[in-house]
Coordinates of N, CA and C in Angstrom, one line a residue:
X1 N 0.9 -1.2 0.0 CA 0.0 0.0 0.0 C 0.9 1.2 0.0
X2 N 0.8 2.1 -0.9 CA 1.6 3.3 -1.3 C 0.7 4.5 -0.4
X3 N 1.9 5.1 -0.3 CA 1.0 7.0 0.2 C 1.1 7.6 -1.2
X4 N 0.1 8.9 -1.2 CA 0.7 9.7 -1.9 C 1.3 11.2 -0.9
X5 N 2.3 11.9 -1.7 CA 2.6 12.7 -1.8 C 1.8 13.6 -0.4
X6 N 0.9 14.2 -0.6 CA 0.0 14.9 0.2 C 0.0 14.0 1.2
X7 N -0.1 12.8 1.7 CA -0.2 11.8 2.8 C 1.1 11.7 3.5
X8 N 1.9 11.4 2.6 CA 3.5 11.9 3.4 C 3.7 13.1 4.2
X9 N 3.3 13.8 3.5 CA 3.6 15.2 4.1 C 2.7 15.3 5.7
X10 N 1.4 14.5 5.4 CA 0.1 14.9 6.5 C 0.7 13.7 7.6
X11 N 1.0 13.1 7.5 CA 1.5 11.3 8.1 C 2.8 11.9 8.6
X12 N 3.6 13.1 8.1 CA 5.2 12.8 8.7 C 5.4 12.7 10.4
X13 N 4.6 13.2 10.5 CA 5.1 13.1 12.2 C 4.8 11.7 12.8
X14 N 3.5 10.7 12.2 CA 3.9 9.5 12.5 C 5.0 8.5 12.1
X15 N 5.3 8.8 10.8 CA 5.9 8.2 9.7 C 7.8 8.0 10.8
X16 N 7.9 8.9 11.1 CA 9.0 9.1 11.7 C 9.2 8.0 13.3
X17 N 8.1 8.4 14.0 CA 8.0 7.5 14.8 C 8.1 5.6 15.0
X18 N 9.3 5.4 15.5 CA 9.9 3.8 16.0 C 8.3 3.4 15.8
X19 N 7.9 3.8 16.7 CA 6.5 2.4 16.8 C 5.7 2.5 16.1
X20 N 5.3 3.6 14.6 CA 4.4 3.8 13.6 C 5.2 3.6 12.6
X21 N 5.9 4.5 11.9 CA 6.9 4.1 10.5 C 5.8 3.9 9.6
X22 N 6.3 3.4 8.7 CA 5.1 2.7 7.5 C 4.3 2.4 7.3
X23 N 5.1 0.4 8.3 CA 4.4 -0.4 8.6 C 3.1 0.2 9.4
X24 N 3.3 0.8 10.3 CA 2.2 1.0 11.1 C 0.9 1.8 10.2
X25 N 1.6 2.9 9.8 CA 0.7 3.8 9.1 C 0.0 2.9 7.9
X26 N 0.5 2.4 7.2 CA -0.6 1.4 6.2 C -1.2 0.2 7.0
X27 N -1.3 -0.1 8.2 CA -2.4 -0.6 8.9 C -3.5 0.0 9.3
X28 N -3.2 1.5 9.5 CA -3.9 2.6 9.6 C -5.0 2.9 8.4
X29 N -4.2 3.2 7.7 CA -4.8 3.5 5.8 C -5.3 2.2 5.7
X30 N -5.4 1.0 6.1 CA -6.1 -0.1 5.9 C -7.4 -0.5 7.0
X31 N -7.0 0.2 7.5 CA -8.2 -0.3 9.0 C -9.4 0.5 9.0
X32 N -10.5 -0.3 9.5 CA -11.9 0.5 9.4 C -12.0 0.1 11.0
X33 N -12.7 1.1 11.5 CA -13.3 1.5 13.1 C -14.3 1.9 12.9
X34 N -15.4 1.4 13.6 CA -16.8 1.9 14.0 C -16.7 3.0 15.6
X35 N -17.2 3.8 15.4 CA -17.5 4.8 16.3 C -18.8 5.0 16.9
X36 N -19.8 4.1 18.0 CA -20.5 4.1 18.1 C -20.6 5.4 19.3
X37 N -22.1 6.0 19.0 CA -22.3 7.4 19.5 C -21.4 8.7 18.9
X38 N -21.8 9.7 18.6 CA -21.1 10.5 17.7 C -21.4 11.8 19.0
X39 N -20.9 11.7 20.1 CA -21.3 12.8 21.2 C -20.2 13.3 21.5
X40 N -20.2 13.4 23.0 CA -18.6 13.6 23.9 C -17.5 13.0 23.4
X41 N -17.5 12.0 23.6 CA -16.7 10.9 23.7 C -16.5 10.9 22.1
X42 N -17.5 10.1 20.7 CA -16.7 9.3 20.2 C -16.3 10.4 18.7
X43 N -16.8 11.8 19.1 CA -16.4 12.7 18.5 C -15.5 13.1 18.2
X44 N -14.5 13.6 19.4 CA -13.4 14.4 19.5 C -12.5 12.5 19.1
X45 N -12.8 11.3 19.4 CA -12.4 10.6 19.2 C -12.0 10.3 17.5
X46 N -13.2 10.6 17.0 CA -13.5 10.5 15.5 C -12.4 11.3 15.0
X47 N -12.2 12.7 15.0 CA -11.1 13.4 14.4 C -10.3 13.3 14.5
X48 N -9.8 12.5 15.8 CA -8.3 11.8 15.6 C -7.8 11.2 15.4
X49 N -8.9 10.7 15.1 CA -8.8 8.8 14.2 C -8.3 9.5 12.8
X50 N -9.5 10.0 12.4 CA -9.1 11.1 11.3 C -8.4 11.5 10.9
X51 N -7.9 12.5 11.7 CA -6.0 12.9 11.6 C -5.1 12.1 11.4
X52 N -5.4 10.8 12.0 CA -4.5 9.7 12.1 C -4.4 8.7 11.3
X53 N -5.1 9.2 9.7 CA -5.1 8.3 9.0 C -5.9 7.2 8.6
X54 N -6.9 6.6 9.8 CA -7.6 5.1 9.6 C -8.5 5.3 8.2
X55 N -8.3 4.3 7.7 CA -8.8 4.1 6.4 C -10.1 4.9 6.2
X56 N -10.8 3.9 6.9 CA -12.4 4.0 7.3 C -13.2 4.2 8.2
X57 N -14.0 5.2 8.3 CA -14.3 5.4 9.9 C -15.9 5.0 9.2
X58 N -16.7 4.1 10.8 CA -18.0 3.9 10.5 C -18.6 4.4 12.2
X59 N -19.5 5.9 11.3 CA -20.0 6.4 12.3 C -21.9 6.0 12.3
X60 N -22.0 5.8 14.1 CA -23.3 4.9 14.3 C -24.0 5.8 15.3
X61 N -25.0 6.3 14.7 CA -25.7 7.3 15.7 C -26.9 7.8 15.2
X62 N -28.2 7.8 16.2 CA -29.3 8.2 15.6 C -29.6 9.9 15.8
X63 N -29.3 10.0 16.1 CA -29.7 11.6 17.1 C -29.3 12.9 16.2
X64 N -30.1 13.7 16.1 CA -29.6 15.2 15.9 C -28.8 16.6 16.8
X65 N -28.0 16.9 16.0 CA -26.9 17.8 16.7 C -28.3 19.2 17.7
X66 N -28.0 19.2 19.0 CA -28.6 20.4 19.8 C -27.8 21.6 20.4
X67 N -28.2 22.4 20.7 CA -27.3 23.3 20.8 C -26.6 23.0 22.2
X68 N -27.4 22.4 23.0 CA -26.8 21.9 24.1 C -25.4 20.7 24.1
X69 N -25.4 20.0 23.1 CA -24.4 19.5 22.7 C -23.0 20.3 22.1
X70 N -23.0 21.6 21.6 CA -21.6 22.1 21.5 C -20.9 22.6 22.6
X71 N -21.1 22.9 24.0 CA -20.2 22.5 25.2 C -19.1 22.1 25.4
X72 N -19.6 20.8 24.1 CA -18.1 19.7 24.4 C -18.0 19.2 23.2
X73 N -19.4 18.6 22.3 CA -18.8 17.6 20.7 C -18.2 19.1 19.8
X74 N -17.2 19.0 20.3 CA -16.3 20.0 19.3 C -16.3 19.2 17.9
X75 N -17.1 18.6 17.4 CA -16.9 18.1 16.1 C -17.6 18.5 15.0
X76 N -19.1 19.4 16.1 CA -19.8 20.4 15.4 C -20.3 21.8 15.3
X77 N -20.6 22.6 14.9 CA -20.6 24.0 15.2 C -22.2 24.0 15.3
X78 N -22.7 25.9 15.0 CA -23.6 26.4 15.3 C -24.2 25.7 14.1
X79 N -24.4 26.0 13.0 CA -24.3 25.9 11.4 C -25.0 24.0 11.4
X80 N -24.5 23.2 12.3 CA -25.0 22.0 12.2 C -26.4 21.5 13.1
X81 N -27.3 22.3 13.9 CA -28.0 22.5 14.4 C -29.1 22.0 13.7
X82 N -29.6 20.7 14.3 CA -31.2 20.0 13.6 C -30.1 19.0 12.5
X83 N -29.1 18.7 12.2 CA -28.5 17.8 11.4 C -28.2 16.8 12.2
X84 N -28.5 15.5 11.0 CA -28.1 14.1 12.0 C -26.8 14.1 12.6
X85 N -26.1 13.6 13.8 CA -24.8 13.7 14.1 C -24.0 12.9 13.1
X86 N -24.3 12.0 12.7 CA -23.5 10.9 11.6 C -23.4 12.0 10.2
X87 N -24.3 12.9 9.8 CA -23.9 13.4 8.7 C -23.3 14.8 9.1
X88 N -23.1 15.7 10.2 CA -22.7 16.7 10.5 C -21.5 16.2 10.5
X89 N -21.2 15.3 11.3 CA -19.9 14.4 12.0 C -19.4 13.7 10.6
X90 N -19.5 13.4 9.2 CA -18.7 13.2 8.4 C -18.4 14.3 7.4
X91 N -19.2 15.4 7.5 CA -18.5 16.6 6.5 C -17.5 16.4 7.6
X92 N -17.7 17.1 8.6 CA -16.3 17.9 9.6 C -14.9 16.4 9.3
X93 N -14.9 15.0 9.3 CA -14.0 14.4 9.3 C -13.7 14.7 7.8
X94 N -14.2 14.3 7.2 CA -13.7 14.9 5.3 C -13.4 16.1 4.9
X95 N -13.9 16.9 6.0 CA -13.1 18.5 5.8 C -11.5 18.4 6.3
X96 N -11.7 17.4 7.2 CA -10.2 17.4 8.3 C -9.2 16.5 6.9
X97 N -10.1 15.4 6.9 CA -8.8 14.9 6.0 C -9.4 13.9 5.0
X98 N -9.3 14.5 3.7 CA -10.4 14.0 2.6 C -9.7 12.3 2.1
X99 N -8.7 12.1 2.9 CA -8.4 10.7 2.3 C -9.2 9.5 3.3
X100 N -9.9 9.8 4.3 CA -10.5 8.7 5.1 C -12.0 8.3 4.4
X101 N -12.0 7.4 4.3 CA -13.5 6.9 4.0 C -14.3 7.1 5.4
X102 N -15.7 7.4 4.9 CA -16.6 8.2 5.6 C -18.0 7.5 5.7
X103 N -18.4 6.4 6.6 CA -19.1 5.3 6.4 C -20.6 5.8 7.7
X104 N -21.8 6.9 7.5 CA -22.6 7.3 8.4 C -23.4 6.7 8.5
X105 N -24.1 5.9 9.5 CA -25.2 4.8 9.4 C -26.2 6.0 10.5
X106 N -27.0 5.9 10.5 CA -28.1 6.7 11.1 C -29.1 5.9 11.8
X107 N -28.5 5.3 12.6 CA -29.1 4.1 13.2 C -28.3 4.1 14.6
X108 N -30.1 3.8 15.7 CA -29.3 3.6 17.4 C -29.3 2.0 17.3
X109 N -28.2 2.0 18.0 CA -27.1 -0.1 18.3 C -28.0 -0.4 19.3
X110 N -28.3 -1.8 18.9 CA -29.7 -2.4 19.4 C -29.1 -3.9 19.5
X111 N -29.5 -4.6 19.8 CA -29.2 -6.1 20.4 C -29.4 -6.8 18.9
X112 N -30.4 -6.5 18.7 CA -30.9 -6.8 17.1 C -29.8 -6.4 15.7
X113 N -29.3 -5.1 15.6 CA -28.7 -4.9 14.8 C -27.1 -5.0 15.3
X114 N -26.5 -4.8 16.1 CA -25.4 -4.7 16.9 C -24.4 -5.5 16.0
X115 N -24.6 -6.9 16.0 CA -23.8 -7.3 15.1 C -23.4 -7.3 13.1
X116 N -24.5 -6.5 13.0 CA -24.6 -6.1 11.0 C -23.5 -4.6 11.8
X117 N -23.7 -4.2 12.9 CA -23.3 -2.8 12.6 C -21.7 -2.7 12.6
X118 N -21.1 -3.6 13.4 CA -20.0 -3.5 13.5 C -19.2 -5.1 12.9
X119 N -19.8 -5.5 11.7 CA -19.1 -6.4 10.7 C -18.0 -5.5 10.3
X120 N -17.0 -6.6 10.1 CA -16.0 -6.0 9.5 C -15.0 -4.9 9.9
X121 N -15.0 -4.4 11.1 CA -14.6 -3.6 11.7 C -12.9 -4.2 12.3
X122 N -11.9 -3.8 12.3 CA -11.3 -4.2 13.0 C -10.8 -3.0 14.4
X123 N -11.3 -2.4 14.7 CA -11.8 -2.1 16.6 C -12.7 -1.1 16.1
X124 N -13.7 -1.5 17.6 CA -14.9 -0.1 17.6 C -14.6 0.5 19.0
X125 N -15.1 1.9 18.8 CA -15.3 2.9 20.5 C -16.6 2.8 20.6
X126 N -16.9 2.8 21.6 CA -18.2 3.0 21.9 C -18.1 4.0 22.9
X127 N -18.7 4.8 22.5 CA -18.6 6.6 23.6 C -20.5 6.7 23.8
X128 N -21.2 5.8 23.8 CA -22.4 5.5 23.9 C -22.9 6.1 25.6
X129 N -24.0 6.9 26.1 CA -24.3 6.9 27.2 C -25.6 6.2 27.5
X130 N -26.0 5.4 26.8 CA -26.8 3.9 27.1 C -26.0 2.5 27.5
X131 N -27.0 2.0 28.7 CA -26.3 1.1 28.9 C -26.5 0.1 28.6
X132 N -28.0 0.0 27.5 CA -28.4 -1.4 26.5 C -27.4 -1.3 25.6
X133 N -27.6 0.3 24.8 CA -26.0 0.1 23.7 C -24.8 -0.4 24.0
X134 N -24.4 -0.4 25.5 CA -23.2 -0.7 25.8 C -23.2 -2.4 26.1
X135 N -23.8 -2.9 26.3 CA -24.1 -4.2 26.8 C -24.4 -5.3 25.1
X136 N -24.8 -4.1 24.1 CA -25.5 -4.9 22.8 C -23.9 -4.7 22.4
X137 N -23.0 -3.7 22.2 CA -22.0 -3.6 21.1 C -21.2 -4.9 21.8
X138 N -20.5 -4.8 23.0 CA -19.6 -5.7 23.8 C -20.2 -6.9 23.4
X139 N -21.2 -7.1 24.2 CA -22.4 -8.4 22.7 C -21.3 -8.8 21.5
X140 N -21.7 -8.3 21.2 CA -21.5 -8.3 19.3 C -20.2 -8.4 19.0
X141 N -19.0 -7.4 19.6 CA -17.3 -7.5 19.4 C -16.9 -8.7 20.3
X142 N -17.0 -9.0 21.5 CA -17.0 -10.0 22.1 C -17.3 -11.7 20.6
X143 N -18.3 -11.7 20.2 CA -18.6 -12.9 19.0 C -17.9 -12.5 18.2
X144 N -17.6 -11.2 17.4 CA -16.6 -11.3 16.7 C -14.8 -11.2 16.6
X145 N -15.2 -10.9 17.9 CA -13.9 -11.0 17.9 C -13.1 -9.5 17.9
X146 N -13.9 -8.7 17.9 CA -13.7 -7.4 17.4 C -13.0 -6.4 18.8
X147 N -11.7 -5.9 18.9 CA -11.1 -5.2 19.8 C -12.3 -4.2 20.3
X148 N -13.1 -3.7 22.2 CA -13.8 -2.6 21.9 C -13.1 -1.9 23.2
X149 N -12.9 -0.3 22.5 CA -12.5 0.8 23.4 C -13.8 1.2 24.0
X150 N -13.8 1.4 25.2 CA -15.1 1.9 25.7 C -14.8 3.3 26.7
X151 N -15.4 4.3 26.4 CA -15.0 5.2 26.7 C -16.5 5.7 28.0
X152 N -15.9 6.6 28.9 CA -17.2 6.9 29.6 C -17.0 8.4 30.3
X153 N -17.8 9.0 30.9 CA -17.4 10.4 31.5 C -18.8 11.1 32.1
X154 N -18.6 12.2 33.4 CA -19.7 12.5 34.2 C -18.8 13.7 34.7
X155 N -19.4 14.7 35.1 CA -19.0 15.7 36.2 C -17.6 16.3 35.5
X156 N -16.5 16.0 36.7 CA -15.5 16.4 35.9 C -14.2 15.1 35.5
X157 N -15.2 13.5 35.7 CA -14.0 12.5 35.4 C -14.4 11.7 34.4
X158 N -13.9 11.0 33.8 CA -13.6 10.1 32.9 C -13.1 8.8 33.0
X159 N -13.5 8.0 32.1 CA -13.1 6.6 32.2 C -12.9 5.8 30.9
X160 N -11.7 5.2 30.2 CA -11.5 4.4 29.3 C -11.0 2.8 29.5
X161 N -11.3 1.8 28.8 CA -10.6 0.5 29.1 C -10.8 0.1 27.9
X162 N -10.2 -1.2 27.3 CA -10.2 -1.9 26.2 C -10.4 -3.2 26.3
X163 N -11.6 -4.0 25.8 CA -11.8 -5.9 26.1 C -11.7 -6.0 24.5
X164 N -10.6 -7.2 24.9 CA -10.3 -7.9 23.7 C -10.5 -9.6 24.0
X165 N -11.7 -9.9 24.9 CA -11.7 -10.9 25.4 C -11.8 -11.4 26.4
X166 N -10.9 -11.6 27.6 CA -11.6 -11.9 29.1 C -10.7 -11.2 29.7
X167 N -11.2 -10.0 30.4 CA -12.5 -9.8 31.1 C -13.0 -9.1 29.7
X168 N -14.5 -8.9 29.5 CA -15.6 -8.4 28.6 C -15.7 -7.0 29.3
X169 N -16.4 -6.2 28.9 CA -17.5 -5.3 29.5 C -18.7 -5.6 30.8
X170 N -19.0 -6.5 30.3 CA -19.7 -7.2 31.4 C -19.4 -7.6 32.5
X171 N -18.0 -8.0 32.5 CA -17.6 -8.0 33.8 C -17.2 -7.5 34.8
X172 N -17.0 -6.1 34.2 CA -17.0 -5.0 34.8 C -18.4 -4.4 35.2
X173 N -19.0 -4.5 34.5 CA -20.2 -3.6 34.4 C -21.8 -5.0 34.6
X174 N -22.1 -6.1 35.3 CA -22.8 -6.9 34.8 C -24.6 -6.1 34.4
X175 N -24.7 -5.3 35.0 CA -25.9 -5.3 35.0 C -26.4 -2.8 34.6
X176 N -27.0 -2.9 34.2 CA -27.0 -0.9 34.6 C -27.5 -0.5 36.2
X177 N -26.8 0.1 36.3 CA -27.0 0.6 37.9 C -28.4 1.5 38.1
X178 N -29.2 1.0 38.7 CA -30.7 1.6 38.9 C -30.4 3.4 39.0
X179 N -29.0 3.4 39.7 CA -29.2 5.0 39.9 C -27.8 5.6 39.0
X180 N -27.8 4.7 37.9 CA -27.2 5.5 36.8 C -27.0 7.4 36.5
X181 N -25.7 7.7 36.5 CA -25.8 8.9 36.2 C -26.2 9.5 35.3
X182 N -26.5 10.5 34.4 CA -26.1 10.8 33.2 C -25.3 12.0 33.0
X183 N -24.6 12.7 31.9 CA -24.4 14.3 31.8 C -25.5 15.1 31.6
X184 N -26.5 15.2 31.5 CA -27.6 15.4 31.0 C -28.6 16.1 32.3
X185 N -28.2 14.8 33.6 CA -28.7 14.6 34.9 C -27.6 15.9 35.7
X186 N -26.6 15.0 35.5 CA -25.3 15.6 36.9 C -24.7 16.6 36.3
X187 N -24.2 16.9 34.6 CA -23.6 18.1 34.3 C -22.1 17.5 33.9
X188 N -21.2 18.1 33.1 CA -19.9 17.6 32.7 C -19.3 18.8 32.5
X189 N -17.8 18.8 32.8 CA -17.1 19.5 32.2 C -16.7 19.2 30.7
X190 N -17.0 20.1 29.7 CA -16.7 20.1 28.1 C -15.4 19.2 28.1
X191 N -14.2 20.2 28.5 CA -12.9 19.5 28.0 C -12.5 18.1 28.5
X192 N -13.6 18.1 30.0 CA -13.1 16.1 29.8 C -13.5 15.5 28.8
X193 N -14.7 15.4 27.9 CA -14.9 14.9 26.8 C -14.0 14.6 26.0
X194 N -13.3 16.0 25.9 CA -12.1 15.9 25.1 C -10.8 14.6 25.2
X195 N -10.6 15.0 26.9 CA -9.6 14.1 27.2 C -9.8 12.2 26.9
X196 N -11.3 12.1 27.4 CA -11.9 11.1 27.2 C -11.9 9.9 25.5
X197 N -12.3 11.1 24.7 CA -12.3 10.8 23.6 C -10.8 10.8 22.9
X198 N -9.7 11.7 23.2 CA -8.9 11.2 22.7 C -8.1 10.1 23.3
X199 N -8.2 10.3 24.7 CA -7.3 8.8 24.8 C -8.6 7.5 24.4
X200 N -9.3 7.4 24.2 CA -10.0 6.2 23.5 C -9.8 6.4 22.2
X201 N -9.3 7.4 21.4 CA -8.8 7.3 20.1 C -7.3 6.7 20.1
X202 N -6.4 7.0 21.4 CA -5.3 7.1 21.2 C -5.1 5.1 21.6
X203 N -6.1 5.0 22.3 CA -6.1 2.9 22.9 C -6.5 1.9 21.3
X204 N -7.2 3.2 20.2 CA -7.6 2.2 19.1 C -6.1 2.3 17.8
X205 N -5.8 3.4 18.1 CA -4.7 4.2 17.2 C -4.0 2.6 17.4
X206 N -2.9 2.6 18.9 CA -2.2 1.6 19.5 C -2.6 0.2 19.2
X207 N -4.0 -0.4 19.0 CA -4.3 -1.4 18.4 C -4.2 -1.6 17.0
X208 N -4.8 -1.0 16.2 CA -5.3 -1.3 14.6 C -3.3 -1.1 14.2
X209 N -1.9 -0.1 14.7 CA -0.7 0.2 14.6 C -0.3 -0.9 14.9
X210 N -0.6 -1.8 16.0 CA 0.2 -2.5 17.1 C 1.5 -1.8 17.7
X211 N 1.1 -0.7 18.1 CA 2.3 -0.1 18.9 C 1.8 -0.2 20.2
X212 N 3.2 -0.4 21.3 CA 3.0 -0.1 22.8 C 2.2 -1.6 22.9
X213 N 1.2 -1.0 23.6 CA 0.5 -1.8 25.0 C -1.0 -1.3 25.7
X214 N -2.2 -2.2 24.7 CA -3.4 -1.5 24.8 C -4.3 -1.3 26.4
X215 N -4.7 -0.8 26.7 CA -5.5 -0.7 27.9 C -6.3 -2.2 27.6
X216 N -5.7 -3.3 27.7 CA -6.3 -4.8 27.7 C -6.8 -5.0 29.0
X217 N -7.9 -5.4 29.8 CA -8.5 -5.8 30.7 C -8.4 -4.9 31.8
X218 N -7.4 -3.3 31.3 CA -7.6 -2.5 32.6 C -8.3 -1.4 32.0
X219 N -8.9 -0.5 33.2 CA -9.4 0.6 33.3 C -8.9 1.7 34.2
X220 N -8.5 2.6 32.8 CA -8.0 3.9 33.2 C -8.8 5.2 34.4
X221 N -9.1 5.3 35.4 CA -9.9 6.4 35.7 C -8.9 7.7 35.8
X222 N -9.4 8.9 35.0 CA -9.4 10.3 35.0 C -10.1 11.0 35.5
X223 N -9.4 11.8 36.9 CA -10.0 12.9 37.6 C -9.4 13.9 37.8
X224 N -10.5 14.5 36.4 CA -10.2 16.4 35.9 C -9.8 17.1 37.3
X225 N -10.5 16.9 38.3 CA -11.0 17.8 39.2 C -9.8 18.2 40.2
X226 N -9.5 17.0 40.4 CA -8.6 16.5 41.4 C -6.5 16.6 40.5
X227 N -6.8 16.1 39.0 CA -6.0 16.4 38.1 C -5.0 15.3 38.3
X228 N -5.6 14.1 38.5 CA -4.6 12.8 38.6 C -5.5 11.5 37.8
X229 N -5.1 10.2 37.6 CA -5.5 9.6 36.8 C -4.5 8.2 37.6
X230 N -5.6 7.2 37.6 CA -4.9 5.9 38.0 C -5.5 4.8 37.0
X231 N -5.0 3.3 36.9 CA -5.5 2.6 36.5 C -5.1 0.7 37.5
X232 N -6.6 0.4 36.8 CA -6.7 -0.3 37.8 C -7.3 -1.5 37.1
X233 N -6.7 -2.5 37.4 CA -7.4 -3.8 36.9 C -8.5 -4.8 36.8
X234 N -8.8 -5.4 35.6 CA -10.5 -5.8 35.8 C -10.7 -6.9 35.9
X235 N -10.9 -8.1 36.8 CA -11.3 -9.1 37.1 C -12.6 -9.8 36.3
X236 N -11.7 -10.8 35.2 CA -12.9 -11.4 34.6 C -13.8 -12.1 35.6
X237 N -15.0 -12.8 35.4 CA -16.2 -13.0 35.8 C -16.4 -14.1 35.2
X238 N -16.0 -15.2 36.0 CA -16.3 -16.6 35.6 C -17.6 -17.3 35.3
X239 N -18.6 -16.5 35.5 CA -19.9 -16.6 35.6 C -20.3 -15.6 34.8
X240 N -19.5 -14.9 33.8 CA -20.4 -13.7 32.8 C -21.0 -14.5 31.6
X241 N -21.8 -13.8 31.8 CA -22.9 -14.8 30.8 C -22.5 -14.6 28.9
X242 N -21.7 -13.5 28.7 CA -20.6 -13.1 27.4 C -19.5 -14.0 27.2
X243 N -18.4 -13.9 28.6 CA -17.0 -14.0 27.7 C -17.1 -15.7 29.1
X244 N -17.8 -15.7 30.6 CA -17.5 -16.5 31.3 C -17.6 -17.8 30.7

């Protein structure tokens, strides 16, 4: 797989890097990622996938852009207001870098469809603030086999991890917590979204490259507030009804 010209130039700062080089970058130019939710999270995530080269991005989202959403989805402006997030959210990636394929499905991830949505993918984010969507996608990557970055965020913290197998999502998470938060409910600071979404861009970047060392069975927590960040390990679940 060749670059052109204009890609060398946009690529050089990976191109140069030990753990990206070529090899990595035409895994890049080769790899499709599904981005489920086009909000906080898998927004700011989306453009740096973008930036970063991935072949093909497949964005999965029912919902229309509000004005209460630019706070934090920096991926849309005033101008995109009453537009689906999947089609506001692929001009702004094709504006950023017209060599990614641009794949918008306009459709909410359901138990039912979950698996047609993320065929062929080799890793999805799910930046999803449902906890059926989160429970259907892990579903579905989990059977196929499919790397999933799961991104999360409230107030002023954040949360990323990566199951590529055991432990699942579910074993972290078995069931939705009756007194679930939301941002919606409790309120978020904008720029965690940011932080949020890029490092779950930066956990799929490190997979689809194979550079480093993916957040595999642990979870990262980020606390804006406080301004420190630990991670901590996830105990599969011998008894999960997914991966046990």
């Amino acid at each position: 797989m060749s670059f052109s010209d204009d890609e060398i130039e946009r690529y050089a700062r990976h191109l140069v890097l030990s753990e990206v080089g070529g090899p990595g970058q035409q895994r890049l130019k080769a790899a499709r990622v599904a981005v489920v939710g086009m909000g906080g999270v898998g927004g700011p995530a989306a453009l740096y996938l973008a930036a970063a080269g991935v072949g093909t991005l497949r964005l999965i989202d029912d919902d229309v852009v509000a004005l209460s959403n630019l706070q934090r989805q920096v991926q849309f402006d005033t101008a995109d207001l009453g537009r689906t997030k999947v089609g506001a959210g692929a001009a702004a990636l094709a504006a950023l870098n017209p060599h990614v394929g641009i794949e918008p499905v306009a459709e909410r991830l359901t138990p039912g469809n979950a698996a047609r949505l993320v065929a062929g993918c080799d890793a999805v984010i799910d930046g999803t603030d449902d906890f059926d969507a989160r429970f259907a996608v892990n579903a579905a990557c989990m059977a196929a086999r499919i790397p999933l970055v799961s991104g999360a965020l409230g107030r002023w913290s954040g949360q990323v991890a990566v199951f590529s197998g055991r432990p699942c999502y579910c074993c972290l998470v078995p069931a939705a917590p009756p007194d679930a938060e939301t941002c919606a409910r409790v309120g978020v600071v904008g720029a965690v979204a940011g932080v949020v979404g890029a490092m779950a861009a930066l956990e799929a970047i490190k997979i689809v490259a194979g550079a480093g060392e993916a957040l595999a069975g642990r979870l990262l927590v980020y606390d804006g507030l406080a301004g420190t960040a630990r991670t901590v390990r996830i105990a599969a679940d011998p008894a999960c009804p997914v991966c046990g």
